[in-house]
CSV table of C-alpha atoms in Angstrom, one decimal:
chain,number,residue,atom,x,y,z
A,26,UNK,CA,-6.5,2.3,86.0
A,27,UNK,CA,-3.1,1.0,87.7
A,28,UNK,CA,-3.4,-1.3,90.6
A,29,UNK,CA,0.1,-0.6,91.9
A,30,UNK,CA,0.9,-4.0,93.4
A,31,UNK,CA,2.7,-5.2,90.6
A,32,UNK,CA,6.6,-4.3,91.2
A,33,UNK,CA,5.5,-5.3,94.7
A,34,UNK,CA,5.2,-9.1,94.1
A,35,UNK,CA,8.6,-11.8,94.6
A,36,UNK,CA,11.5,-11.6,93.1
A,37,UNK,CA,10.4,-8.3,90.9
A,38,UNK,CA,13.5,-6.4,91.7
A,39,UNK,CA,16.1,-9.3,90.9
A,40,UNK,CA,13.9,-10.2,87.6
A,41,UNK,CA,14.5,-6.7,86.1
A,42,UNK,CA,18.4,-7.6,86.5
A,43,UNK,CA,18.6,-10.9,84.4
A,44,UNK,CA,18.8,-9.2,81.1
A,45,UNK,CA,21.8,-6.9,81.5
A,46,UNK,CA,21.9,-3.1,80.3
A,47,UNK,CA,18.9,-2.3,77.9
A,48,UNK,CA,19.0,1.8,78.5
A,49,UNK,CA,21.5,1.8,76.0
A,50,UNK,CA,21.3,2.5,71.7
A,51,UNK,CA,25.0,0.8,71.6
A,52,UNK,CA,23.0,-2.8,71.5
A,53,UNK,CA,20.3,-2.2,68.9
A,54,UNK,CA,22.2,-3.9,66.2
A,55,UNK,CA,22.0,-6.9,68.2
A,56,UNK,CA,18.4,-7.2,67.9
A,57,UNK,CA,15.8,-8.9,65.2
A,58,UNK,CA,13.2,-6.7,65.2
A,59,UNK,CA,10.2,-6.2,62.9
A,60,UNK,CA,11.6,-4.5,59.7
A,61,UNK,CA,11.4,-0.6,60.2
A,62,UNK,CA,9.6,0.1,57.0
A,63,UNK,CA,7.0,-1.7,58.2
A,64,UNK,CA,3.2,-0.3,58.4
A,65,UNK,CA,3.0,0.9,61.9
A,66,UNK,CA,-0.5,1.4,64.0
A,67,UNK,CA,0.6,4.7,65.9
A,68,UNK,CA,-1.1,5.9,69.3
A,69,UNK,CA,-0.6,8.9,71.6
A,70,UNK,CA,-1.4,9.5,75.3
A,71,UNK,CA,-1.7,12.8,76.8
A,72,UNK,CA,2.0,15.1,77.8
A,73,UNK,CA,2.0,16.2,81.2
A,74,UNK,CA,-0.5,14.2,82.8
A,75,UNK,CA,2.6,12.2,84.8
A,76,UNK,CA,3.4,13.9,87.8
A,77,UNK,CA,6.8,12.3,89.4
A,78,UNK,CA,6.5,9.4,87.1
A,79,UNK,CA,7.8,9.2,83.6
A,80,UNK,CA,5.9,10.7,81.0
A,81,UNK,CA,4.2,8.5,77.5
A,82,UNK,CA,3.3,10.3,75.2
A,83,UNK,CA,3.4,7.9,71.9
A,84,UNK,CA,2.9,4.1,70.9
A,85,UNK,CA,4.1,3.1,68.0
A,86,UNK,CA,3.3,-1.3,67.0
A,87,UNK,CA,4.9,-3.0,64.0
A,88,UNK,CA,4.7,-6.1,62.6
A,89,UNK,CA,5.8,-8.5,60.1
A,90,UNK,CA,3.2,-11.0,59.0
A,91,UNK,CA,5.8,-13.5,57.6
A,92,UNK,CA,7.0,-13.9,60.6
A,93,UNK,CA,5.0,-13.1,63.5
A,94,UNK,CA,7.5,-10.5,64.9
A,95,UNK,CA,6.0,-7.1,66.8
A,96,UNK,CA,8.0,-4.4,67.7
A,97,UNK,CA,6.5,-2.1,70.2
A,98,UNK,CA,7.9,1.3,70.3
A,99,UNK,CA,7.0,3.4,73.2
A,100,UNK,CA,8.2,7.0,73.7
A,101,UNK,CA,8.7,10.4,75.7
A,102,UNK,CA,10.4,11.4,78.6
A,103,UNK,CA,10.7,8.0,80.1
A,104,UNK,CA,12.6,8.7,83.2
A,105,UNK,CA,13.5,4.8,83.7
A,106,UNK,CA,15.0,3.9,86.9
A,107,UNK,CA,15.0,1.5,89.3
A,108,UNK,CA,12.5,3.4,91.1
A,109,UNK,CA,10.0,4.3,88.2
A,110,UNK,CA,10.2,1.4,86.1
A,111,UNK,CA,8.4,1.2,82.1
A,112,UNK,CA,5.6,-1.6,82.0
A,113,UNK,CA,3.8,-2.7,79.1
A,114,UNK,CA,0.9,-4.9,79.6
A,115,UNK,CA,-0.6,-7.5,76.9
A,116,UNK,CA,-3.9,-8.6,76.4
A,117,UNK,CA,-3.6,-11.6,73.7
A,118,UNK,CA,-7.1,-12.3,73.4
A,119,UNK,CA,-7.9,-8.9,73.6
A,120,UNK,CA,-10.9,-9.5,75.9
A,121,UNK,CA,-10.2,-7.4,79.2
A,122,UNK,CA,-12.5,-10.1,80.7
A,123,UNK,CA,-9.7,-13.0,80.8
A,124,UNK,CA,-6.4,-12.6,82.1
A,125,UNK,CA,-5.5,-10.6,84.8
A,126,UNK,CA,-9.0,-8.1,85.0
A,127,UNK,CA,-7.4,-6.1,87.3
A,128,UNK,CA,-4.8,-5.1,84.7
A,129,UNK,CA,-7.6,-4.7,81.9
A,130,UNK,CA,-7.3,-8.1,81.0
A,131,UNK,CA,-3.6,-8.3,80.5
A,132,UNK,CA,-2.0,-11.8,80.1
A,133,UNK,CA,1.7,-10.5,79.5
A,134,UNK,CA,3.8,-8.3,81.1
A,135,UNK,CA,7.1,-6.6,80.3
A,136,UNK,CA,9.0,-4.3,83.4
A,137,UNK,CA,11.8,-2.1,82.1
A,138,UNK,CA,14.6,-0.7,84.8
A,139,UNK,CA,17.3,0.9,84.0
A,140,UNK,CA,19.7,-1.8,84.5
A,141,UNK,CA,17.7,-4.9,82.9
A,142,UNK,CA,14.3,-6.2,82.0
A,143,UNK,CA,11.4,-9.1,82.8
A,144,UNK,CA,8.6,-10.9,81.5
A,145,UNK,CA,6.1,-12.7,82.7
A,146,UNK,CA,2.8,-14.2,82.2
A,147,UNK,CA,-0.7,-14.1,84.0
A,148,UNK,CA,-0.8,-17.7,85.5
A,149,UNK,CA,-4.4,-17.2,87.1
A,150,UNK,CA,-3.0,-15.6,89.8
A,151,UNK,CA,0.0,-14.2,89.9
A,152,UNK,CA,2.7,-12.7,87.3
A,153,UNK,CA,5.3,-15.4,87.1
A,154,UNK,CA,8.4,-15.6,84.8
A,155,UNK,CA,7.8,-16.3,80.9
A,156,UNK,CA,10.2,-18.3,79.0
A,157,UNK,CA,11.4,-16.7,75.9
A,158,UNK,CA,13.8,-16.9,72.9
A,159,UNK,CA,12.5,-13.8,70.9
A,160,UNK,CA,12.2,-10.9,73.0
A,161,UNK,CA,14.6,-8.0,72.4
A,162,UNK,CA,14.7,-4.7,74.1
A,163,UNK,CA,16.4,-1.5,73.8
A,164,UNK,CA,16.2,2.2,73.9
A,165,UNK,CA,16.9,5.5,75.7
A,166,UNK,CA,15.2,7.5,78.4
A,167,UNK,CA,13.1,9.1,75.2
A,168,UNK,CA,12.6,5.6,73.4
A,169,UNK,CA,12.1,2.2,74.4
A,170,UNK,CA,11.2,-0.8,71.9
A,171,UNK,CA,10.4,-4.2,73.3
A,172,UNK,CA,10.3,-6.7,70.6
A,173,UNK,CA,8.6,-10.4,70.9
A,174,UNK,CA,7.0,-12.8,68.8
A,175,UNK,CA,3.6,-13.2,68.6
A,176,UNK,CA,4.2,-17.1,69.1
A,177,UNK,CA,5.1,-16.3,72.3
A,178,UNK,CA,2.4,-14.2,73.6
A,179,UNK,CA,-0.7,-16.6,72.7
A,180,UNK,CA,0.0,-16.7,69.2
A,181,UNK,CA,-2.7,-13.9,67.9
A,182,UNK,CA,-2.9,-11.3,65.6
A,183,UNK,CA,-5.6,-9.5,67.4
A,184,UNK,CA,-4.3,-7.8,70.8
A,185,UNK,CA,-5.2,-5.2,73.4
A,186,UNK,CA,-2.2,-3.1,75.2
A,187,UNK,CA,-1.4,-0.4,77.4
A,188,UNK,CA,1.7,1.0,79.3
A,189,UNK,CA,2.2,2.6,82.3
A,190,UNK,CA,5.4,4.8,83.7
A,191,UNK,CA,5.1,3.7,87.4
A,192,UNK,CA,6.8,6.0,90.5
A,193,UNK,CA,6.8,3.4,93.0
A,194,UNK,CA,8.5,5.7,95.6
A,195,UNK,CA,6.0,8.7,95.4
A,196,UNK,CA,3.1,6.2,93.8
A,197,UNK,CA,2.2,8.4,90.8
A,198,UNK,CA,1.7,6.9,87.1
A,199,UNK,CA,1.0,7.7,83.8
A,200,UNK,CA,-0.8,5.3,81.8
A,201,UNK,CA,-1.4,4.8,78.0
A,202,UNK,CA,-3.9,5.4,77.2
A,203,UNK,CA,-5.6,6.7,80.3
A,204,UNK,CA,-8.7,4.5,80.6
A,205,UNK,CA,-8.8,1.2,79.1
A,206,UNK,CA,-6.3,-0.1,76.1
A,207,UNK,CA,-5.6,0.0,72.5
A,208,UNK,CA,-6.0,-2.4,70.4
A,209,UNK,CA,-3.4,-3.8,67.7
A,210,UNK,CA,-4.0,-5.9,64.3
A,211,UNK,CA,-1.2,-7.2,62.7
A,212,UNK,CA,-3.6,-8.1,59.8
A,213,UNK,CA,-5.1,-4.2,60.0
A,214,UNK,CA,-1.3,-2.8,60.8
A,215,UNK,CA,-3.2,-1.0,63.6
A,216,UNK,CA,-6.4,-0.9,65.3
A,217,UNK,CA,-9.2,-3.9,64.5
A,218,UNK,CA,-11.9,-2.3,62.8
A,219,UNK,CA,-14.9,-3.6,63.0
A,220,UNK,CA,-17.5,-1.9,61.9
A,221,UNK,CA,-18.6,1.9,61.6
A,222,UNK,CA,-21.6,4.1,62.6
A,223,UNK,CA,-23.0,6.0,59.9
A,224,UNK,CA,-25.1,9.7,59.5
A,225,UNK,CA,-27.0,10.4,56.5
A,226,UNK,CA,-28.6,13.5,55.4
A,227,UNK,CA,-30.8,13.1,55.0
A,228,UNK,CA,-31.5,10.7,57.1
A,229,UNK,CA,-34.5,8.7,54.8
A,230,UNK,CA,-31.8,7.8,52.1
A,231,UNK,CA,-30.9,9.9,49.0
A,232,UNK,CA,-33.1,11.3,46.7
A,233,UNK,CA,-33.7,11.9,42.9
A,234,UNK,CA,-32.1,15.3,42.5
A,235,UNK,CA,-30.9,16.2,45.8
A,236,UNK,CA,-27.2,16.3,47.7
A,237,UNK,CA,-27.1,13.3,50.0
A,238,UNK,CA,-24.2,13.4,52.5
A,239,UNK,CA,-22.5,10.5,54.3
A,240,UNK,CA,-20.8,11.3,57.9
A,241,UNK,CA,-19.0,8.7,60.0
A,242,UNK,CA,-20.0,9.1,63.6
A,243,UNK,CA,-18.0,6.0,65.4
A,244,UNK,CA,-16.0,3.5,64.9
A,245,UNK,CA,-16.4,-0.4,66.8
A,246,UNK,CA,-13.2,-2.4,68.0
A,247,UNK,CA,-13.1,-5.1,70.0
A,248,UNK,CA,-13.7,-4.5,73.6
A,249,UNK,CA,-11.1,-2.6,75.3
A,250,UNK,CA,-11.8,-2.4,79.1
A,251,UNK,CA,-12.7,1.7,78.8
A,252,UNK,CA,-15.1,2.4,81.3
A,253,UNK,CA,-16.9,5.8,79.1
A,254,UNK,CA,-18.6,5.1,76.6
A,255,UNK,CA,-17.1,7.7,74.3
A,256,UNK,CA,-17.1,7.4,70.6
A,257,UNK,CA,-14.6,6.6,68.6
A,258,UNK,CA,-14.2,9.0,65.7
A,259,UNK,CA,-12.3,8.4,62.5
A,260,UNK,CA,-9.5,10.8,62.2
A,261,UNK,CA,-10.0,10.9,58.4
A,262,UNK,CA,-12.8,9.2,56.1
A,263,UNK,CA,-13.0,9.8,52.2
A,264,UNK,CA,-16.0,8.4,50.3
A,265,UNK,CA,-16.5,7.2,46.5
A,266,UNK,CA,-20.0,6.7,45.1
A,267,UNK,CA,-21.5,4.9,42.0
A,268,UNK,CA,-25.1,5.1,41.1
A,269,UNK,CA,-25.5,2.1,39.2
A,270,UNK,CA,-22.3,1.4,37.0
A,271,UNK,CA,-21.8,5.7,37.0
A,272,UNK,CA,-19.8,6.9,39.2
A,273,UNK,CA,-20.6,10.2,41.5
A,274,UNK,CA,-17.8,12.8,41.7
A,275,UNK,CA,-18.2,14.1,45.6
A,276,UNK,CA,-17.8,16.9,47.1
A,277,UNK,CA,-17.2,18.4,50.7
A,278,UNK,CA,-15.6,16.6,53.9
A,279,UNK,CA,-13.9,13.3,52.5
A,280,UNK,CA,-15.7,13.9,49.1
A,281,UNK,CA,-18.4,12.7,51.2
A,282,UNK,CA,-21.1,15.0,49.5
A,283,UNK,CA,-22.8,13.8,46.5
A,284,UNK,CA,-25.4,15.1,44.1
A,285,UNK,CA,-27.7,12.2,43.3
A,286,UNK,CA,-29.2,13.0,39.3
A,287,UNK,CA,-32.7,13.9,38.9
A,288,UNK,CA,-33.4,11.7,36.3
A,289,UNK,CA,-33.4,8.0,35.8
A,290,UNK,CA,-32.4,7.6,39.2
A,291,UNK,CA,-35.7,7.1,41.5
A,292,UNK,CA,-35.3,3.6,42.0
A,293,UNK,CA,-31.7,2.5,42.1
A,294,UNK,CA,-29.2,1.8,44.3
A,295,UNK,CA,-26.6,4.1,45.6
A,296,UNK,CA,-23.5,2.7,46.3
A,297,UNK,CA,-21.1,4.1,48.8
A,298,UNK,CA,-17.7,3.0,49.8
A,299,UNK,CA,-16.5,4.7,53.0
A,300,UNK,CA,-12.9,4.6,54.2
A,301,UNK,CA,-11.9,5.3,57.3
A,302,UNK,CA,-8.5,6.0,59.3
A,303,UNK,CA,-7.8,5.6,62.8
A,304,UNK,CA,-4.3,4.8,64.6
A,305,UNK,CA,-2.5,3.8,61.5
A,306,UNK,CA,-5.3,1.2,60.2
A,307,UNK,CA,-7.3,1.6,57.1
A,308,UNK,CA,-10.8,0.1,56.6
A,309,UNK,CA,-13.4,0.3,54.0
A,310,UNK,CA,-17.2,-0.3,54.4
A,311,UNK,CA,-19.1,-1.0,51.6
A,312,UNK,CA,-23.4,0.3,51.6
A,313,UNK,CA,-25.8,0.4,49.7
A,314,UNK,CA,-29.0,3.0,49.5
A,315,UNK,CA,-31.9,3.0,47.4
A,316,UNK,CA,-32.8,6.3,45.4
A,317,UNK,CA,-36.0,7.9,46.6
């Protein structure tokens, strides 16, 4: 993914200087950051997959609604320096089609060194420096958490991100996630969800008297630059049921198994309500089936 001409453009190095020591936990009570109990959409990437570079294994994103403020939370075994700086790349509209494509759509960038840090905004065609009066960012080698305002990265609650541990000197990477980007809602404390795949069995609706079994097979989020087509699979789903105004105790997976009555049911609708979990966010899809 990583097009490795981006610590390569003007004025990069003396950028990352302007901010002063962020490597260090002393100045985290300096900071306004999004409060810590907030709902948080949580992501992991690979261990080991980093060669010389540092090495991302988790993404955390908070937010606070009243306020607009995110708090990005990126961790593992860092190794910030000079030399292997920490990027984290933005996509505001969260359409990899519009920014900067070559960086899966990214319109903002953050570069963390060991001694300071930058932004900067997609201009068209090249990163350029951002002006800012909310951005906070601290850590450790095992933590970093780079804190901005949504007001001042196009004003959205709907984004697409990634980061990426870059060795400039021996020009290996890790990136996070390894194709394409996640997606944050501060509405949705995680992931956008935007609709889900269903499997029924069987598959020509319930029936009077028989077990009829809801399975989500994929989940839809807005486009996120991945170039396989892989699905995206819940990693939980529960299910409630009501045939008519009765409601339908289920069984199995997600209580996602229920045994339509045999009587007085050929006719009527089945309603199911599935809920489904992915990266911190929690969605429910209502449907509806007709009793054979």
């Amino acid at each position: 993914m990583s097009t490795h001409f981006r610590l390569r453009r003007p004025g990069a190095a003396s950028a990352l200087k302007r901010a002063g020591p962020v490597v260090a936990a002393a100045i985290a009570a300096m900071l306004v950051l999004a409060p810590a109990a907030s709902p948080a959409g949580s992501y992991t990437d690979p261990a080991g997959d980093n060669a010389t570079a540092g090495d991302i294994t988790g993404l955390t994103v908070s937010g606070d609604k009243s306020s607009g403020q995110l708090a990005f939370r990126l961790t593992g075994n860092l190794a910030i320096s000079d030399t292997v700086p920490l990027l984290l790349f933005i996509d505001s509209d969260a359409n990899p089609m519009t920014g900067n494509i070559m960086d899966v759509g990214a319109d903002y960038i953050f570069a963390v060194g060991s001694d300071g840090y930058d932004f900067e905004h997609w201009n068209g065609v090249d990163w350029v420096d951002t002006p800012f009066a909310t951005v906070r960012v601290f850590g450790s080698s095992q933590a970093i958490t780079i804190s901005v305002n949504k007001s001042e990265i196009g004003n959205t609650s709907d984004i697409n991100f990634w980061a990426e541990s870059f060795d400039s000197v021996g020009k290996k990477w890790d990136d996070a996630p390894n194709d394409g980007a996640f997606n944050y809602s501060l509405d949705s404390d995680g992931p956008l969800i935007n609709s889900v795949d269903l499997q029924t069995e069987p598959t020509t609706g319930p029936k009077a008297g028989k077990k009829f079994v809801v399975t989500p097979t994929a989940l839809h989020l807005p486009p996120d630059g991945r170039a396989a087509a892989t699905p995206l699979l819940p990693e939980s789903y529960t299910c409630t049921a009501k045939l008519g105004a009765k409601t339908l105790v289920g069984t199995g997976t997600g209580s996602c198994t229920v045994k339509v009555p045999k009587k007085k049911a050929r006719g009527k609708t089945l309603s199911v309500t599935v809920t489904v979990v992915y990266q911190g966010a929690t969605k429910a899809f209502p449907y509806s089936f007709k009793v054979r």
